[in-house]
Coordinates of C-alpha atoms and ligand atoms in Angstrom, one line a residue:
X1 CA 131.4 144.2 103.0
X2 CA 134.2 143.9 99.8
X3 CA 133.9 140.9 98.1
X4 CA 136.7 138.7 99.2
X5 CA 138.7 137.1 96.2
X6 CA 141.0 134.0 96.3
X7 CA 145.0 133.3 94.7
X8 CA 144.3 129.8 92.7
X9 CA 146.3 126.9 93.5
X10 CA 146.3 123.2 92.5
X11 CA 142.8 123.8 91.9
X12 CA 142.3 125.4 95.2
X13 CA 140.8 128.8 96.4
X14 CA 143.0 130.1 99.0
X15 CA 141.4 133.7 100.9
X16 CA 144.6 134.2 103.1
X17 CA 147.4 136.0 101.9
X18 CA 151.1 135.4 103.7
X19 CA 151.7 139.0 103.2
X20 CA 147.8 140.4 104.3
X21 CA 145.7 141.9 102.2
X22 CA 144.9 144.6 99.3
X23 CA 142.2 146.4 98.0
X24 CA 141.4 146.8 94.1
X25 CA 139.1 150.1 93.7
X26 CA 137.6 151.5 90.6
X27 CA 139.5 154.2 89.1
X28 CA 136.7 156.1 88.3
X29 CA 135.4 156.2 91.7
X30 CA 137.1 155.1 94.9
X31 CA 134.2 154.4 97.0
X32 CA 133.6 151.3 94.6
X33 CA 136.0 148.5 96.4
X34 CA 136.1 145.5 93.3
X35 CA 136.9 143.1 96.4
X36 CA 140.1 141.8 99.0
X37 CA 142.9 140.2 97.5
X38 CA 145.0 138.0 99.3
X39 CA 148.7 139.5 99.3
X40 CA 151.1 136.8 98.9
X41 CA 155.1 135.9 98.6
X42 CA 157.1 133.0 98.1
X43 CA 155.4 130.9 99.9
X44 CA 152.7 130.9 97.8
X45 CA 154.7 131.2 94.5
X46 CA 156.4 128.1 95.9
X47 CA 153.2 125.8 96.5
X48 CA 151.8 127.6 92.8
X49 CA 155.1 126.5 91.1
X50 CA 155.0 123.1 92.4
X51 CA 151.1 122.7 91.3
X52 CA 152.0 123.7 87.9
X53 CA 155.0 121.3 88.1
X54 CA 153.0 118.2 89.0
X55 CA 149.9 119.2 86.9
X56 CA 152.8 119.4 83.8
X57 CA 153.2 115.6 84.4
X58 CA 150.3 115.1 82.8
X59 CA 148.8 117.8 81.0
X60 CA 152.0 117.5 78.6
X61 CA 150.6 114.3 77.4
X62 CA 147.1 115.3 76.9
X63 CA 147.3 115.0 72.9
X64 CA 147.3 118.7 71.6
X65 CA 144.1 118.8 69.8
X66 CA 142.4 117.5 72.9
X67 CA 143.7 120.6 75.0
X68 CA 142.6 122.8 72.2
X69 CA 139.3 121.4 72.7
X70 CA 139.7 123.0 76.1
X71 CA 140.4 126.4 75.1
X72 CA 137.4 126.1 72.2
X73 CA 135.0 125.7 75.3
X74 CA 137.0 128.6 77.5
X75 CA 136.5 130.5 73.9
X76 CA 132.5 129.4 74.5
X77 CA 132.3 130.4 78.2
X78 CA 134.2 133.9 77.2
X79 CA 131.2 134.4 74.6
X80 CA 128.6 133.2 77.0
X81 CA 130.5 135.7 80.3
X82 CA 131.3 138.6 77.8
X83 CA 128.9 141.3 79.3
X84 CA 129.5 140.3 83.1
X85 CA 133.2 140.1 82.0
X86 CA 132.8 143.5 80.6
X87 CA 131.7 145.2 83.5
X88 CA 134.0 143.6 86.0
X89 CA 137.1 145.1 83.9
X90 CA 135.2 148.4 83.3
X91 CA 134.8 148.4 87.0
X92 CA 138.6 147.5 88.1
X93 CA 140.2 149.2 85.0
X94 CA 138.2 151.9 84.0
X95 CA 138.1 152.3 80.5
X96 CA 134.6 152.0 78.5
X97 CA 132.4 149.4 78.1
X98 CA 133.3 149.5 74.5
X99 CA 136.8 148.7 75.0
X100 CA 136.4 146.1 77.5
X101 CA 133.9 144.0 75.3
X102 CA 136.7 144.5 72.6
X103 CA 139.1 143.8 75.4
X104 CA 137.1 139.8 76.0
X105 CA 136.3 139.4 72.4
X106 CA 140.7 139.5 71.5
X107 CA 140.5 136.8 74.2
X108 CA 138.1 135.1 72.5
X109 CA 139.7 135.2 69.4
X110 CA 142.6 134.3 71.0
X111 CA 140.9 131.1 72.1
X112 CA 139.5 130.1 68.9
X113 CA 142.9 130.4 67.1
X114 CA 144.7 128.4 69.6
X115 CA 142.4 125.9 70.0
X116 CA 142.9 125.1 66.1
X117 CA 146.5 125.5 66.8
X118 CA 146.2 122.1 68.9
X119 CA 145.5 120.4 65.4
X120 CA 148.0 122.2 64.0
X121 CA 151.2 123.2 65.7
X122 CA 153.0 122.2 62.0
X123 CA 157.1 121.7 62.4
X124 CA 159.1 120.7 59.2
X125 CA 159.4 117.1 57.7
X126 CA 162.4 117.1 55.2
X127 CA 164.9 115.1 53.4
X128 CA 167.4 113.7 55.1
X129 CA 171.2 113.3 52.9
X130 CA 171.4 109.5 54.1
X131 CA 169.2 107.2 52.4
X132 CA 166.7 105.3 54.7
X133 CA 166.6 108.2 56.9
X134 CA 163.6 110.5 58.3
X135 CA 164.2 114.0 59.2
X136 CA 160.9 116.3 61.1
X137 CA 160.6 118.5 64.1
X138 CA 158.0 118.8 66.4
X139 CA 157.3 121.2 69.1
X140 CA 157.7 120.2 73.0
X141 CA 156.1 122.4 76.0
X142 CA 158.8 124.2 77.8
X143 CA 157.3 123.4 81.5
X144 CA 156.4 125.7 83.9
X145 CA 155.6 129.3 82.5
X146 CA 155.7 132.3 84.6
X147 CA 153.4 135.0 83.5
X148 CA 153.3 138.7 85.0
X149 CA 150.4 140.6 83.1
X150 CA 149.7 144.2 83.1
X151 CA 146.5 146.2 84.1
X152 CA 145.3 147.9 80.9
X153 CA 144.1 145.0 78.7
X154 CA 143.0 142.8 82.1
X155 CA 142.0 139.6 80.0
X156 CA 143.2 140.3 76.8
X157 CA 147.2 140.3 77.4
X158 CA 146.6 137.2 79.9
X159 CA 144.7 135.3 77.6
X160 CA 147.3 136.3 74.7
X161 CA 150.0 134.0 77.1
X162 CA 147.5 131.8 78.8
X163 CA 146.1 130.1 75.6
X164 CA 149.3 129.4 73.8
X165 CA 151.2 128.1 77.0
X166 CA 148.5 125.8 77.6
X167 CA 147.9 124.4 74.2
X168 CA 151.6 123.9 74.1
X169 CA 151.3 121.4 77.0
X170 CA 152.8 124.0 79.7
X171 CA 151.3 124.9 82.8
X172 CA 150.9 128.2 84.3
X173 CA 151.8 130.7 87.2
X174 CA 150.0 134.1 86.5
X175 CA 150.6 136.8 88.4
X176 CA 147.6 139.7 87.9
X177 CA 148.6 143.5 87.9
X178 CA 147.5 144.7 91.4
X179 CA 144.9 146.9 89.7
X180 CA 143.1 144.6 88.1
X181 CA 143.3 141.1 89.5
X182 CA 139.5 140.4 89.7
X183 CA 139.4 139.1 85.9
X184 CA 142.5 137.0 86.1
X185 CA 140.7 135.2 89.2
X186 CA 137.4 134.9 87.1
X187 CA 139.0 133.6 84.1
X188 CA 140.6 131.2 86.6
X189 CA 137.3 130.0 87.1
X190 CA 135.7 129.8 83.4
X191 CA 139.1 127.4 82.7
X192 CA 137.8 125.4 85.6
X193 CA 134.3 125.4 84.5
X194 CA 135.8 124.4 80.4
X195 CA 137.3 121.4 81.9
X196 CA 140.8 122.3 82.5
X197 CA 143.1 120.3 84.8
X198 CA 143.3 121.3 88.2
X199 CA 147.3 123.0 88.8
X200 CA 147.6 124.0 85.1
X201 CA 145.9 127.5 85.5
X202 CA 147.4 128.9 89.2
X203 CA 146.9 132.2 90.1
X204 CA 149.0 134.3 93.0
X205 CA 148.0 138.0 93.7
X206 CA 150.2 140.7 95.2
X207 CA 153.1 142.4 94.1
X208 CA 156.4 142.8 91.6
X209 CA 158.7 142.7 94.7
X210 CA 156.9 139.7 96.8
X211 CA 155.5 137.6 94.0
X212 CA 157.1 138.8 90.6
X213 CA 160.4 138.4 91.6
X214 CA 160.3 135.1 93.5
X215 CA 158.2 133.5 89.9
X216 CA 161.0 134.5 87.9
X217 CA 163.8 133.2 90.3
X218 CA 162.1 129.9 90.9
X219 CA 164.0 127.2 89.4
X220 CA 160.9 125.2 88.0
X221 CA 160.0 128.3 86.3
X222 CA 161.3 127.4 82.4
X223 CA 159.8 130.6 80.7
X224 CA 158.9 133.9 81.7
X225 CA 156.0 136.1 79.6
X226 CA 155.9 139.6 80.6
X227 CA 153.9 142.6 79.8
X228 CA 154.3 146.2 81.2
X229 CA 157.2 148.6 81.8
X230 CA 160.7 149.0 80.3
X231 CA 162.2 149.4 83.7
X232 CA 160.2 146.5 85.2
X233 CA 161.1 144.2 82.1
X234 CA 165.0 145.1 82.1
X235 CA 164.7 143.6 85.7
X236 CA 163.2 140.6 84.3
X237 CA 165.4 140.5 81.6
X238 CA 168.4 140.3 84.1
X239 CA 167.2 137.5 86.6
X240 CA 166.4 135.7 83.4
X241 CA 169.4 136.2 81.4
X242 CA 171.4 135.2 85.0
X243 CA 169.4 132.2 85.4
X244 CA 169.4 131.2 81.6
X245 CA 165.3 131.6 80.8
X246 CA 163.7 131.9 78.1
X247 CA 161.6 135.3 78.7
X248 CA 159.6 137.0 76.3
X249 CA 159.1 141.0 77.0
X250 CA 156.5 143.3 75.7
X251 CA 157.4 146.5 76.6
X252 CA 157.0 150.4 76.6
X253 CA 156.1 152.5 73.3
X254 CA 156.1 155.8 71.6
X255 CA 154.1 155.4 69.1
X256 CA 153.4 158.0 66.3
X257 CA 150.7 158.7 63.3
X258 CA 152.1 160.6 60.0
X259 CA 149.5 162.5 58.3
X260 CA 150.6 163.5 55.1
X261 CA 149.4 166.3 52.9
X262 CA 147.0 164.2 50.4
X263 CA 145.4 162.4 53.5
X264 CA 141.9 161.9 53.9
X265 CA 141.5 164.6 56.7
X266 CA 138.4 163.4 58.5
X267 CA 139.9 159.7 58.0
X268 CA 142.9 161.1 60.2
X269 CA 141.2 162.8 62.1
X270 CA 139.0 159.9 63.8
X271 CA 142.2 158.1 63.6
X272 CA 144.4 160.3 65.9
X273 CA 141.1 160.6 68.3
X274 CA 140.9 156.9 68.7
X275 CA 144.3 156.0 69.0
X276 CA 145.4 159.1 71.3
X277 CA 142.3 159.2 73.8
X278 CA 141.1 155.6 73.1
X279 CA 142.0 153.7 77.0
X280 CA 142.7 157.2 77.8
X281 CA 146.1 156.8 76.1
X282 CA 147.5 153.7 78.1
X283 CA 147.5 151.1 75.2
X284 CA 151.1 150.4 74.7
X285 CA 150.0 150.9 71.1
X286 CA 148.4 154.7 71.6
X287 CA 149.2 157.3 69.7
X288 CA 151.3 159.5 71.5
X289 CA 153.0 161.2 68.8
X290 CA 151.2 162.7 65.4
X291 CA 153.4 164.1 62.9
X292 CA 151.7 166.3 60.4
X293 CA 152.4 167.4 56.9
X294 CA 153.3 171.3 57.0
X295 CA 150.8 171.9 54.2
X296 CA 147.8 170.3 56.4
X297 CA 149.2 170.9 59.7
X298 CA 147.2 174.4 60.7
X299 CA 143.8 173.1 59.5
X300 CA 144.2 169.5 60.8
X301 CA 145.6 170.5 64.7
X302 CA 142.4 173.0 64.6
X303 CA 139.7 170.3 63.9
X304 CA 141.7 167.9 65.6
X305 CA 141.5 170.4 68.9
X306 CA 137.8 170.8 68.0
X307 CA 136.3 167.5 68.1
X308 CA 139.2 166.6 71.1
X309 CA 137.6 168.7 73.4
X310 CA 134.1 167.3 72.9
X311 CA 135.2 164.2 73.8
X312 CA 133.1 162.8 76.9
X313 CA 135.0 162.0 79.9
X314 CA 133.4 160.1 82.9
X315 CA 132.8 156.3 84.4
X316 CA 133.3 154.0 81.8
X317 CA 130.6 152.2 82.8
X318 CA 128.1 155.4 81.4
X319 CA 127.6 154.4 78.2
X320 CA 127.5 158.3 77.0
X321 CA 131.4 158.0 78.1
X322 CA 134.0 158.1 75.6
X323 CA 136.8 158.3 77.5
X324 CA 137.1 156.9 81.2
X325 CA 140.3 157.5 84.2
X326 CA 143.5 157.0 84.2
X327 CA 144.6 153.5 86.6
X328 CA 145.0 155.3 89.5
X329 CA 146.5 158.5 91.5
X330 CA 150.0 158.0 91.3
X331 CA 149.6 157.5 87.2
X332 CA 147.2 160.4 87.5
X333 CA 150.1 162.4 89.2
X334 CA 152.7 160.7 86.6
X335 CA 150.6 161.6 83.8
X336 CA 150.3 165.5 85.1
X337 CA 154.4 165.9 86.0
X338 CA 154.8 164.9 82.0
X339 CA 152.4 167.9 81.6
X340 CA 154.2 169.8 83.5
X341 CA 157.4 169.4 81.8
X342 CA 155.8 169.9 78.5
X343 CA 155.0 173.1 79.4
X344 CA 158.3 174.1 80.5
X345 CA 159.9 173.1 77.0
X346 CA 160.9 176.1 75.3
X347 CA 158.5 175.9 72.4
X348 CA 155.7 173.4 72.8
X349 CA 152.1 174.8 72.8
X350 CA 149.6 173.2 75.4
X351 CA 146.3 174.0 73.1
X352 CA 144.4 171.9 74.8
X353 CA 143.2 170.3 78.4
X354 CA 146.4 169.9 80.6
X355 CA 144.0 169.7 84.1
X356 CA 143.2 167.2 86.3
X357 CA 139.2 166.4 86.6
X358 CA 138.8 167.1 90.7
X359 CA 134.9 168.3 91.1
X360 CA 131.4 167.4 91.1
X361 CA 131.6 163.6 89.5
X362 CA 134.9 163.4 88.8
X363 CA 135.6 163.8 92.4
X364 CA 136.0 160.3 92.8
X365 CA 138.1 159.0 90.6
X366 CA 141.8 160.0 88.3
X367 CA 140.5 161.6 85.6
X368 CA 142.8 164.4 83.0
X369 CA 141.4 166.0 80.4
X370 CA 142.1 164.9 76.7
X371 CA 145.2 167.5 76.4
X372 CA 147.2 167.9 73.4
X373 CA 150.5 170.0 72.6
X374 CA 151.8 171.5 69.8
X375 CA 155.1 172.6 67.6
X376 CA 157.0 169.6 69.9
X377 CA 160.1 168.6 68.4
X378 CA 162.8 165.8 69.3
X379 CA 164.8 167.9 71.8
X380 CA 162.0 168.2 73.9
X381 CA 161.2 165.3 76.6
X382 CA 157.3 164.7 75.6
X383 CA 158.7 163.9 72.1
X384 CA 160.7 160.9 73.7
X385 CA 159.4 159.4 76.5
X386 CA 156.6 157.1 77.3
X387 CA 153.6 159.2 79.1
X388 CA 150.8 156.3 78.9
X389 CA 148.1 158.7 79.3
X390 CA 145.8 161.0 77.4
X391 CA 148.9 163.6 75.9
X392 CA 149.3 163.7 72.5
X393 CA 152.5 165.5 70.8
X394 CA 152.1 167.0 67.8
X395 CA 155.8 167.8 65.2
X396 CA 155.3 169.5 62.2
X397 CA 157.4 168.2 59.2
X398 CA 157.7 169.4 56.0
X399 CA 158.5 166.4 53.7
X400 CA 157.8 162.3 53.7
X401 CA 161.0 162.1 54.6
X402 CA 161.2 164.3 57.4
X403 CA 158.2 162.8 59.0
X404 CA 160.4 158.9 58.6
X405 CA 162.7 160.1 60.0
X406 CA 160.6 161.9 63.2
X407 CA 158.7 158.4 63.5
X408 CA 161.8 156.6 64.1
X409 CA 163.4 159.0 66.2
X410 CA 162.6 157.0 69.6
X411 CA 163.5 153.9 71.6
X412 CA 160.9 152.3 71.3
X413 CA 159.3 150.8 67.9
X414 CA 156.0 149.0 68.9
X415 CA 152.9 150.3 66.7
X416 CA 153.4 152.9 64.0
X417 CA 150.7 155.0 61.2
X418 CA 150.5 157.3 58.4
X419 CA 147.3 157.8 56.3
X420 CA 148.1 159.1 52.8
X421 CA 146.6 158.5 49.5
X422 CA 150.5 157.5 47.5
X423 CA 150.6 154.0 47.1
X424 CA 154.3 154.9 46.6
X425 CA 154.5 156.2 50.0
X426 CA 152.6 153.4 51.6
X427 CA 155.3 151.1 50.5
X428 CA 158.0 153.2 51.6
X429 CA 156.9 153.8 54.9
X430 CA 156.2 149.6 55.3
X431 CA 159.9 149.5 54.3
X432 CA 161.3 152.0 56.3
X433 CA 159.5 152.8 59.5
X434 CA 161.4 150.9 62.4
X435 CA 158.3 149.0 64.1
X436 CA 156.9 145.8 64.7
X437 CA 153.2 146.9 63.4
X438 CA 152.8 149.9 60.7
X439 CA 149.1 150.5 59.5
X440 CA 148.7 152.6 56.7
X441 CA 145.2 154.7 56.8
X442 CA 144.4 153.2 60.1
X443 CA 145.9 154.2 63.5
X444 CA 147.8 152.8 66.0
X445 CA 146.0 150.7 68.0
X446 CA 143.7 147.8 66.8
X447 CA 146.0 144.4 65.8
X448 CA 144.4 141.8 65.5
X449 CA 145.8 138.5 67.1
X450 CA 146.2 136.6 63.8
X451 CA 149.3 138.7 63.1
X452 CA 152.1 138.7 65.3
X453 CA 152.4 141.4 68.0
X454 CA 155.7 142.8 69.5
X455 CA 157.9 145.8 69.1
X456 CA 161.8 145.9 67.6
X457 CA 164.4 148.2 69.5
X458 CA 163.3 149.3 73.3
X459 CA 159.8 147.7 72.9
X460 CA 160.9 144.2 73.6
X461 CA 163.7 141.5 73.6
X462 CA 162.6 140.1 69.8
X463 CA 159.7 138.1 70.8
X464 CA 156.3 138.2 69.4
X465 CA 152.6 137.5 71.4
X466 CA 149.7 136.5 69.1
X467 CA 149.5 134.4 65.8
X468 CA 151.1 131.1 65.1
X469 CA 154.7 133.1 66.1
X470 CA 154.0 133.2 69.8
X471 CA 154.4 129.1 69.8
X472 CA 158.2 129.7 69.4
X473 CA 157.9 131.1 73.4
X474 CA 155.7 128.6 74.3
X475 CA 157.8 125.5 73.2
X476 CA 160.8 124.1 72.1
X477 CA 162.1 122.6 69.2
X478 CA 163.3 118.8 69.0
X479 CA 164.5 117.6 65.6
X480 CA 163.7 113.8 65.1
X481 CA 166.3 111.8 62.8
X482 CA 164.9 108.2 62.6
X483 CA 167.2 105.6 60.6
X484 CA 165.5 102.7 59.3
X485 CA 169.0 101.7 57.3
X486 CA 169.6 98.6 60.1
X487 CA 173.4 100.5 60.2
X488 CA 175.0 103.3 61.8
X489 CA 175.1 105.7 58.8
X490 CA 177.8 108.7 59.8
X491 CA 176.2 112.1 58.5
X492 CA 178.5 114.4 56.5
X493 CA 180.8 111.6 56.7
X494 CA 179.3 108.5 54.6
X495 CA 177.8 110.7 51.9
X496 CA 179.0 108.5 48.7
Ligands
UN1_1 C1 148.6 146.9 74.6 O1 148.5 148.1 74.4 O2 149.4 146.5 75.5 O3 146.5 146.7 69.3 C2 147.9 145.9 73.8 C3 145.8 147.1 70.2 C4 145.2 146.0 71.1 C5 146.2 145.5 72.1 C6 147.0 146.5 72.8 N1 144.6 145.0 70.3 O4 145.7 148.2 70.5

């Protein structure tokens, strides 16, 4: 028998569902049910919402640094739970156990820095033009947040809303990606078990239509915080704009590395591999695009083929494994149509993979093989669009300034690379590559959360997760003018 998993409400672990029941199965092999999750609606985003309302009541005037003592002892329990949590989001997500201890450890970090946060949270004190008169702003908690997290970074992303939220003095509404709930549930339970007020953490499993929508319509919902796709965010972005919410999107990505003539090959090299195959491609920050130097282009796509083809794919959960499955089948056929129309662009080279993994242990599970093509250029699809799988693109350019302006040829600007050796260059490409994130000699993926992360243009709506930034979603503003004159003092009026 599946283990049976519970939504969290006020506190409360609720097995039924209004709307049944779903599975969550391991992508790397379907006989492996994770457990049975309740499938809810709006009856159970309703009693969530009104949890979180009531808990608010009180939870906003827990002092800040008290709640960041909270998040330090989540931060402990995350340390203490990091192998079991491991495994669980190997087993519901699929990539390797590598990447899903990196994938606790950023919510670890995460906790750690917003716990401080709680004895930080610094606003402005300043002088104010009338004499006997204090001027300083503090940050308020917005209320209710709404939170709809994606499947590839199961704890990560969730922490990277949950922790700020909280230590803000908001309370939340989460609702899990249907492939990987089983870690937003647990870490439900390790903010329990750190002491964290019952109704500030709910949780309500099922889907965009049945629970997604109904969070971000409800009008005790103050903020929305959403991670996943462009064409799932725009529809946030309209009930929110309609409604008047604050809502912070992180969306798709096309993300490219430069390598330019002078690089350090093997440096690039173990770059691209990482950040291309690395979550088997579904990092909003993976590499789908490389853009090579003509001069280094024929030697660098022939060791880059070479070692891409070694790469081990299987369960995640084998630690030999260096690359695991894709989410599921419908990605997996996703993924493959992409394929398909790369190969009918006039001109791009499949040189490597390009296949479905169907036999002997793969039989299981959505695997593709690491596949690469070559000699794309921007008026072919696979240079453009979003493929979130292991497909890598790879232009040819034959200047610096050629391969700028390839990089910011796209709709999106999330995570962006180039490894050369010119100081020079590096500048210019900080300067000039549209992006929230540009690494020079390091690829794509890999921010840490003391930095902000987001994405200008199609990536997002201007918002940032991560560093002291994400407060501004988290809370609002208040100036404070206190006038210790004993008169009324009219500003910009009495200013002799
Ligand atoms: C994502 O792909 O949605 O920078 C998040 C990285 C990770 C986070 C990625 N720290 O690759």
């Amino acid at each position: 028998m599946a283990k049976r998993f519970c939504n969290l409400i006020n506190g409360e672990r609720i097995k039924e569902g209004s709307q049944g029941t779903f599975k969550n199965i391991n992508p790397a092999d379907r006989s492996d049910v994770i457990g049975i999750f309740p499938k809810s609606g709006k009856a159970e985003v309703n009693a969530a919402v009104r949890a979180a309302k009531k808990a608010f009541e009180s939870w906003r005037l827990v002092p800040a640094p008290k709640r960041g003592e909270i998040l330090k002892r989540a931060g402990d329990l995350l340390v203490k739970y990091k192998e079991q949590l491991a495994e669980l989001e190997t087993r519901e997500m699929g990539k390797i156990l590598d990447e899903t201890r990196g994938d606790v450890q950023e919510g670890i970090d995460t906790a750690y820095y917003m716990a401080g946060e709680g004895r930080r949270m610094f606003g402005d004190t300043v002088p104010c033009e009338l004499p006997n008169k204090s001027g300083f702003s503090i940050r308020q908690p917005v209320g209710v947040c709404g939170m709809i997290t994606p499947w590839n970074f199961p704890l990560a992303i969730p922490t990277w809303k949950v922790f700020p939220a909280l230590v803000c003095g908001n309370t939340v509404v989460i609702k899990p990606a249907t492939d990987t709930p089983a870690t937003v549930v647990r870490f439900g339970e390790i903010l329990e078990e750190a002491g964290l007020p019952a109704g500030c953490y709910n949780v309500v499993c099922g889907s965009g239509g049945q629970v997604g929508v109904p969070l971000c319509e409800h009008p005790d919902v103050r903020a929305v915080s959403f991670t996943g796709s462009t064409s799932v965010g725009s529809q946030i972005a309209e009930i929110c704009g309609r409604l008047n919410k604050k809502v912070s999107l992180e969306m798709g990505g096309k993300n490219a590395q430069i390598v330019m003539d002078d690089a350090d090959l093997d440096l690039a090299l173990q770059g691209a591999l990482w950040g291309a195959f690395g979550t088997s491609g579904q990092r909003c920050t993976a590499t789908s695009r490389l853009i090579l130097h003509k001069k280094i282009a024929a030697k660098f796509t022939r060791m880059l083929v070479r070692a891409a083809k070694s790469l081990r794919v299987g369960n995640g959960l084998n630690p030999k494994t260096q690359m695991g499955p894709v989410i599921n089948k419908t990605a997996q056929a996703d993924i493959l149509e992409y394929i398909r129309i790369g190969q009918e662009e006039d001109g791009a080279d499949l040189i490597l993979g390009g296949k479905p993994l169907r036999r002997g242990r793969y039989a299981r599970g959505s695997f593709i093989e690491p596949t690469i093509f070559n000699n794309v250029t921007p008026k072919m699809r696979i240079f453009w669009e979003e493929i979130f799988g292991p497909v890598l693109s790879v232009s040819v350019v034959s200047s610096f300034d050629q391969a700028i302006k390839y990089i910011n040829q796209s709709h999106f600007g999330l995570s962006s690379s180039i490894y050369t050796k010119d100081v020079n260059r590096a500048f210019q490409a900080i300067r000039d590559i549209e992006a929230g994130i540009t690494y020079i000699n390091g690829p794509t993926i890999g921010a840490e959360i003391q930095l902000p992360f987001g994405g200008v243009k199609g990536t997002g709506n201007g918002h940032r997760e991560s560093s002291h930034t994400v407060l501004d979603m988290f809370s609002e503003w208040k100036s404070v003018y206190v006038d210790f004159s004993g008169k009324l003092q009219r500003a910009q009026i009495d200013t002799e």
